Amino acid sequence: ALAGAGYAQSISPDVLEDMKFRSIGPAGMSGRVTSIDVNPINDNHIFVGTASGGVWVSENAGQSWTSIWDDQPTAGIGAVKIDPTNPDVIWVGTGEVLMARSAVHGVGVFKSLDAGQTWEHMGLADTNHIGRVVIDPRDENTVYVAAIGHRHSANKERGVFKTTDGGKTWQESLVLGDN
């Protein structure tokens, strides 16, 4: 028998009848850094993706930070990648990949052509959790995205996806299946 099991059984249900439950947080656990990338031309220029706080940039080797993601549809970031041949081009995969109940899901992949000042949604909206973005160093239009998909239910957008036209279209290059 478990210790205390008798005590739990001795509580009358009416004792809990008027009990009111309330959330005491945290609703989204903040502070987790999920991705870091450094400008290949200027190592003082750092981009950081966070679990539930968006994308941040430092231009002074991390001494100060500025949010560059406040107007986007999700704050959950799984991957940040700077184009190795053109540091003005940045890709962000949304939805952190931590498989905990506090994980914030995403809405696909985004691209910036101006070092993070503006962002364009590039698709894969139902991937929910993107863990990695890889840019082909020989061709900036060829990009791979690794996505987990829905954490606890079946969906088709999970696996590795590839674009050869800078994100206009995507092909699934590693099929994981719906589950």
PDB file of C-alpha atoms in Angstrom:
ATOM      1  CA  ALA A   1       0.000   0.000   0.000  1.00  0.00           C
ATOM      2  CA  LEU A   2       1.146   3.536  -0.716  1.00  0.00           C
ATOM      3  CA  ALA A   3       1.966   5.780   2.206  1.00  0.00           C
ATOM      4  CA  GLY A   4      -0.838   8.253   2.746  1.00  0.00           C
ATOM      5  CA  ALA A   5      -3.320   6.298   0.613  1.00  0.00           C
ATOM      6  CA  GLY A   6      -5.630   5.827   3.601  1.00  0.00           C
ATOM      7  CA  TYR A   7      -5.587   9.561   4.301  1.00  0.00           C
ATOM      8  CA  ALA A   8      -6.616  10.432   0.740  1.00  0.00           C
ATOM      9  CA  GLN A   9      -9.535   8.023   0.929  1.00  0.00           C
ATOM     10  CA  SER A  10     -10.732   9.491   4.231  1.00  0.00           C
ATOM     11  CA  ILE A  11     -11.380  12.983   2.782  1.00  0.00           C
ATOM     12  CA  SER A  12     -15.053  13.589   2.217  1.00  0.00           C
ATOM     13  CA  PRO A  13     -15.857  14.828  -1.334  1.00  0.00           C
ATOM     14  CA  ASP A  14     -17.880  17.765   0.056  1.00  0.00           C
ATOM     15  CA  VAL A  15     -14.645  19.278   1.424  1.00  0.00           C
ATOM     16  CA  LEU A  16     -13.567  20.016  -2.164  1.00  0.00           C
ATOM     17  CA  GLU A  17     -16.997  21.194  -3.333  1.00  0.00           C
ATOM     18  CA  ASP A  18     -16.377  24.912  -2.797  1.00  0.00           C
ATOM     19  CA  MET A  19     -12.709  24.878  -3.767  1.00  0.00           C
ATOM     20  CA  LYS A  20     -11.895  27.282  -6.584  1.00  0.00           C
ATOM     21  CA  PHE A  21      -8.860  26.582  -8.755  1.00  0.00           C
ATOM     22  CA  ARG A  22      -6.821  29.329 -10.381  1.00  0.00           C
ATOM     23  CA  SER A  23      -3.738  29.374 -12.545  1.00  0.00           C
ATOM     24  CA  ILE A  24      -0.620  30.485 -10.714  1.00  0.00           C
ATOM     25  CA  GLY A  25       1.595  30.134 -13.812  1.00  0.00           C
ATOM     26  CA  PRO A  26       3.810  30.022 -15.570  1.00  0.00           C
ATOM     27  CA  ALA A  27       1.561  29.838 -18.631  1.00  0.00           C
ATOM     28  CA  GLY A  28       4.530  29.839 -21.010  1.00  0.00           C
ATOM     29  CA  MET A  29       7.879  29.210 -19.424  1.00  0.00           C
ATOM     30  CA  SER A  30      10.133  31.970 -20.716  1.00  0.00           C
ATOM     31  CA  GLY A  31      13.862  32.340 -20.851  1.00  0.00           C
ATOM     32  CA  ARG A  32      14.742  29.281 -22.909  1.00  0.00           C
ATOM     33  CA  VAL A  33      17.061  29.970 -25.828  1.00  0.00           C
ATOM     34  CA  THR A  34      16.289  27.553 -28.644  1.00  0.00           C
ATOM     35  CA  SER A  35      18.619  28.741 -31.397  1.00  0.00           C
ATOM     36  CA  ILE A  36      21.654  30.971 -31.850  1.00  0.00           C
ATOM     37  CA  ASP A  37      23.352  32.063 -35.056  1.00  0.00           C
ATOM     38  CA  VAL A  38      26.163  34.513 -35.651  1.00  0.00           C
ATOM     39  CA  ASN A  39      26.687  36.700 -38.687  1.00  0.00           C
ATOM     40  CA  PRO A  40      29.536  35.032 -40.648  1.00  0.00           C
ATOM     41  CA  ILE A  41      30.982  38.425 -41.614  1.00  0.00           C
ATOM     42  CA  ASN A  42      30.584  40.255 -38.289  1.00  0.00           C
ATOM     43  CA  ASP A  43      30.743  38.091 -35.160  1.00  0.00           C
ATOM     44  CA  ASN A  44      29.403  40.958 -33.011  1.00  0.00           C
ATOM     45  CA  HIS A  45      26.057  40.507 -34.814  1.00  0.00           C
ATOM     46  CA  ILE A  46      24.148  37.661 -33.099  1.00  0.00           C
ATOM     47  CA  PHE A  47      20.589  36.391 -33.555  1.00  0.00           C
ATOM     48  CA  VAL A  48      18.826  34.366 -30.856  1.00  0.00           C
ATOM     49  CA  GLY A  49      15.525  32.509 -31.060  1.00  0.00           C
ATOM     50  CA  THR A  50      13.661  31.895 -27.819  1.00  0.00           C
ATOM     51  CA  ALA A  51      11.069  29.359 -26.750  1.00  0.00           C
ATOM     52  CA  SER A  52       8.318  31.878 -26.105  1.00  0.00           C
ATOM     53  CA  GLY A  53       9.888  35.310 -26.579  1.00  0.00           C
ATOM     54  CA  GLY A  54      10.509  35.617 -30.319  1.00  0.00           C
ATOM     55  CA  VAL A  55      13.762  36.590 -32.026  1.00  0.00           C
ATOM     56  CA  TRP A  56      16.359  38.917 -30.547  1.00  0.00           C
ATOM     57  CA  VAL A  57      19.416  40.552 -32.096  1.00  0.00           C
ATOM     58  CA  SER A  58      22.620  41.933 -30.625  1.00  0.00           C
ATOM     59  CA  GLU A  59      24.988  44.128 -32.590  1.00  0.00           C
ATOM     60  CA  ASN A  60      27.574  44.348 -29.795  1.00  0.00           C
ATOM     61  CA  ALA A  61      28.499  40.715 -29.118  1.00  0.00           C
ATOM     62  CA  GLY A  62      25.645  40.151 -26.674  1.00  0.00           C
ATOM     63  CA  GLN A  63      26.050  43.179 -24.423  1.00  0.00           C
ATOM     64  CA  SER A  64      22.564  44.406 -25.325  1.00  0.00           C
ATOM     65  CA  TRP A  65      19.600  42.885 -27.141  1.00  0.00           C
ATOM     66  CA  THR A  66      16.664  44.145 -29.207  1.00  0.00           C
ATOM     67  CA  SER A  67      13.515  42.208 -30.052  1.00  0.00           C
ATOM     68  CA  ILE A  68      12.886  42.030 -33.799  1.00  0.00           C
ATOM     69  CA  TRP A  69       9.864  39.722 -33.702  1.00  0.00           C
ATOM     70  CA  ASP A  70       7.161  41.562 -31.752  1.00  0.00           C
ATOM     71  CA  ASP A  71       4.677  41.899 -34.648  1.00  0.00           C
ATOM     72  CA  GLN A  72       4.730  38.243 -35.725  1.00  0.00           C
ATOM     73  CA  PRO A  73       1.908  35.723 -35.189  1.00  0.00           C
ATOM     74  CA  THR A  74       3.802  33.474 -32.747  1.00  0.00           C
ATOM     75  CA  ALA A  75       6.519  33.984 -30.156  1.00  0.00           C
ATOM     76  CA  GLY A  76       7.662  30.357 -30.210  1.00  0.00           C
ATOM     77  CA  ILE A  77      10.916  29.943 -32.129  1.00  0.00           C
ATOM     78  CA  GLY A  78      12.640  26.674 -32.959  1.00  0.00           C
ATOM     79  CA  ALA A  79      15.399  27.703 -35.369  1.00  0.00           C
ATOM     80  CA  VAL A  80      17.203  30.826 -36.566  1.00  0.00           C
ATOM     81  CA  LYS A  81      19.614  30.621 -39.499  1.00  0.00           C
ATOM     82  CA  ILE A  82      21.620  33.342 -41.211  1.00  0.00           C
ATOM     83  CA  ASP A  83      22.467  32.790 -44.864  1.00  0.00           C
ATOM     84  CA  PRO A  84      26.222  32.009 -44.907  1.00  0.00           C
ATOM     85  CA  THR A  85      26.730  33.945 -48.151  1.00  0.00           C
ATOM     86  CA  ASN A  86      24.401  36.891 -47.462  1.00  0.00           C
ATOM     87  CA  PRO A  87      23.913  37.825 -43.784  1.00  0.00           C
ATOM     88  CA  ASP A  88      20.971  40.091 -44.642  1.00  0.00           C
ATOM     89  CA  VAL A  89      18.966  36.930 -45.362  1.00  0.00           C
ATOM     90  CA  ILE A  90      17.662  35.240 -42.216  1.00  0.00           C
ATOM     91  CA  TRP A  91      15.340  32.259 -41.929  1.00  0.00           C
ATOM     92  CA  VAL A  92      13.268  31.509 -38.830  1.00  0.00           C
ATOM     93  CA  GLY A  93      11.470  28.256 -38.136  1.00  0.00           C
ATOM     94  CA  THR A  94       8.696  28.816 -35.639  1.00  0.00           C
ATOM     95  CA  GLY A  95       7.578  26.515 -32.849  1.00  0.00           C
ATOM     96  CA  GLU A  96      10.102  25.252 -30.360  1.00  0.00           C
ATOM     97  CA  VAL A  97      10.912  21.550 -30.445  1.00  0.00           C
ATOM     98  CA  LEU A  98      10.912  20.883 -26.706  1.00  0.00           C
ATOM     99  CA  MET A  99       8.248  18.256 -26.231  1.00  0.00           C
ATOM    100  CA  ALA A 100       6.842  19.578 -22.970  1.00  0.00           C
ATOM    101  CA  ARG A 101       3.404  20.948 -22.219  1.00  0.00           C
ATOM    102  CA  SER A 102       4.907  24.440 -22.074  1.00  0.00           C
ATOM    103  CA  ALA A 103       6.200  24.256 -25.670  1.00  0.00           C
ATOM    104  CA  VAL A 104       4.877  27.053 -27.856  1.00  0.00           C
ATOM    105  CA  HIS A 105       3.807  25.929 -31.319  1.00  0.00           C
ATOM    106  CA  GLY A 106       4.609  27.817 -34.470  1.00  0.00           C
ATOM    107  CA  VAL A 107       3.019  28.741 -37.760  1.00  0.00           C
ATOM    108  CA  GLY A 108       5.704  27.765 -40.264  1.00  0.00           C
ATOM    109  CA  VAL A 109       8.854  29.314 -41.621  1.00  0.00           C
ATOM    110  CA  PHE A 110       9.707  32.985 -42.169  1.00  0.00           C
ATOM    111  CA  LYS A 111      12.373  34.805 -44.176  1.00  0.00           C
ATOM    112  CA  SER A 112      13.878  38.264 -43.883  1.00  0.00           C
ATOM    113  CA  LEU A 113      15.839  39.933 -46.686  1.00  0.00           C
ATOM    114  CA  ASP A 114      16.855  42.967 -44.578  1.00  0.00           C
ATOM    115  CA  ALA A 115      18.593  41.458 -41.521  1.00  0.00           C
ATOM    116  CA  GLY A 116      15.369  41.027 -39.564  1.00  0.00           C
ATOM    117  CA  GLN A 117      13.685  44.394 -40.081  1.00  0.00           C
ATOM    118  CA  THR A 118      10.786  42.812 -41.995  1.00  0.00           C
ATOM    119  CA  TRP A 119       9.591  39.220 -42.292  1.00  0.00           C
ATOM    120  CA  GLU A 120       7.681  37.238 -44.896  1.00  0.00           C
ATOM    121  CA  HIS A 121       5.852  33.995 -44.147  1.00  0.00           C
ATOM    122  CA  MET A 122       7.238  31.309 -46.472  1.00  0.00           C
ATOM    123  CA  GLY A 123       4.800  28.478 -45.781  1.00  0.00           C
ATOM    124  CA  LEU A 124       4.801  25.161 -43.905  1.00  0.00           C
ATOM    125  CA  ALA A 125       2.130  26.613 -41.623  1.00  0.00           C
ATOM    126  CA  ASP A 126       1.031  23.283 -40.145  1.00  0.00           C
ATOM    127  CA  THR A 127       4.503  22.034 -39.160  1.00  0.00           C
ATOM    128  CA  ASN A 128       3.962  23.466 -35.646  1.00  0.00           C
ATOM    129  CA  HIS A 129       7.524  22.743 -34.395  1.00  0.00           C
ATOM    130  CA  ILE A 130      10.597  23.442 -36.540  1.00  0.00           C
ATOM    131  CA  GLY A 131      13.895  22.329 -35.052  1.00  0.00           C
ATOM    132  CA  ARG A 132      16.357  23.162 -37.780  1.00  0.00           C
ATOM    133  CA  VAL A 133      16.832  25.308 -40.883  1.00  0.00           C
ATOM    134  CA  VAL A 134      19.812  24.596 -43.146  1.00  0.00           C
ATOM    135  CA  ILE A 135      20.797  26.802 -46.089  1.00  0.00           C
ATOM    136  CA  ASP A 136      22.887  25.317 -48.886  1.00  0.00           C
ATOM    137  CA  PRO A 137      26.115  27.395 -48.886  1.00  0.00           C
ATOM    138  CA  ARG A 138      26.378  26.944 -52.681  1.00  0.00           C
ATOM    139  CA  ASP A 139      22.818  28.123 -53.408  1.00  0.00           C
ATOM    140  CA  GLU A 140      20.898  30.495 -51.121  1.00  0.00           C
ATOM    141  CA  ASN A 141      17.618  29.433 -52.729  1.00  0.00           C
ATOM    142  CA  THR A 142      18.036  25.842 -51.524  1.00  0.00           C
ATOM    143  CA  VAL A 143      16.890  25.536 -47.925  1.00  0.00           C
ATOM    144  CA  TYR A 144      15.978  22.550 -45.766  1.00  0.00           C
ATOM    145  CA  VAL A 145      13.544  22.668 -42.839  1.00  0.00           C
ATOM    146  CA  ALA A 146      13.230  19.883 -40.243  1.00  0.00           C
ATOM    147  CA  ALA A 147       9.787  19.822 -38.635  1.00  0.00           C
ATOM    148  CA  ILE A 148       8.248  17.665 -35.940  1.00  0.00           C
ATOM    149  CA  GLY A 149       4.634  18.433 -36.760  1.00  0.00           C
ATOM    150  CA  HIS A 150       1.862  18.305 -34.176  1.00  0.00           C
ATOM    151  CA  ARG A 151       3.169  16.994 -30.864  1.00  0.00           C
ATOM    152  CA  HIS A 152       0.217  14.836 -29.857  1.00  0.00           C
ATOM    153  CA  SER A 153      -1.829  14.226 -32.981  1.00  0.00           C
ATOM    154  CA  ALA A 154      -1.426  13.092 -36.564  1.00  0.00           C
ATOM    155  CA  ASN A 155      -0.666  15.567 -39.325  1.00  0.00           C
ATOM    156  CA  LYS A 156       1.009  15.501 -42.727  1.00  0.00           C
ATOM    157  CA  GLU A 157       3.476  18.392 -42.311  1.00  0.00           C
ATOM    158  CA  ARG A 158       6.237  16.560 -40.461  1.00  0.00           C
ATOM    159  CA  GLY A 159       9.640  15.527 -41.781  1.00  0.00           C
ATOM    160  CA  VAL A 160      12.284  17.359 -43.780  1.00  0.00           C
ATOM    161  CA  PHE A 161      11.145  19.844 -46.389  1.00  0.00           C
ATOM    162  CA  LYS A 162      13.235  21.348 -49.191  1.00  0.00           C
ATOM    163  CA  THR A 163      12.849  24.445 -51.323  1.00  0.00           C
ATOM    164  CA  THR A 164      14.983  25.239 -54.364  1.00  0.00           C
ATOM    165  CA  ASP A 165      13.262  28.539 -55.147  1.00  0.00           C
ATOM    166  CA  GLY A 166      13.880  30.498 -51.955  1.00  0.00           C
ATOM    167  CA  GLY A 167      10.721  29.320 -50.179  1.00  0.00           C
ATOM    168  CA  LYS A 168       8.081  29.826 -52.864  1.00  0.00           C
ATOM    169  CA  THR A 169       7.430  26.076 -53.024  1.00  0.00           C
ATOM    170  CA  TRP A 170       8.355  23.157 -50.760  1.00  0.00           C
ATOM    171  CA  GLN A 171       8.835  19.451 -51.364  1.00  0.00           C
ATOM    172  CA  GLU A 172       8.962  16.863 -48.605  1.00  0.00           C
ATOM    173  CA  SER A 173      12.392  15.241 -48.908  1.00  0.00           C
ATOM    174  CA  LEU A 174      12.107  12.993 -45.834  1.00  0.00           C
ATOM    175  CA  VAL A 175       8.626  11.638 -45.244  1.00  0.00           C
ATOM    176  CA  LEU A 176       7.874  10.633 -41.649  1.00  0.00           C
ATOM    177  CA  GLY A 177       4.195   9.896 -42.129  1.00  0.00           C
ATOM    178  CA  ASP A 178       1.159  11.264 -40.339  1.00  0.00           C
ATOM    179  CA  ASN A 179       2.192   9.854 -36.959  1.00  0.00           C
TER     180      ASN A 179
END
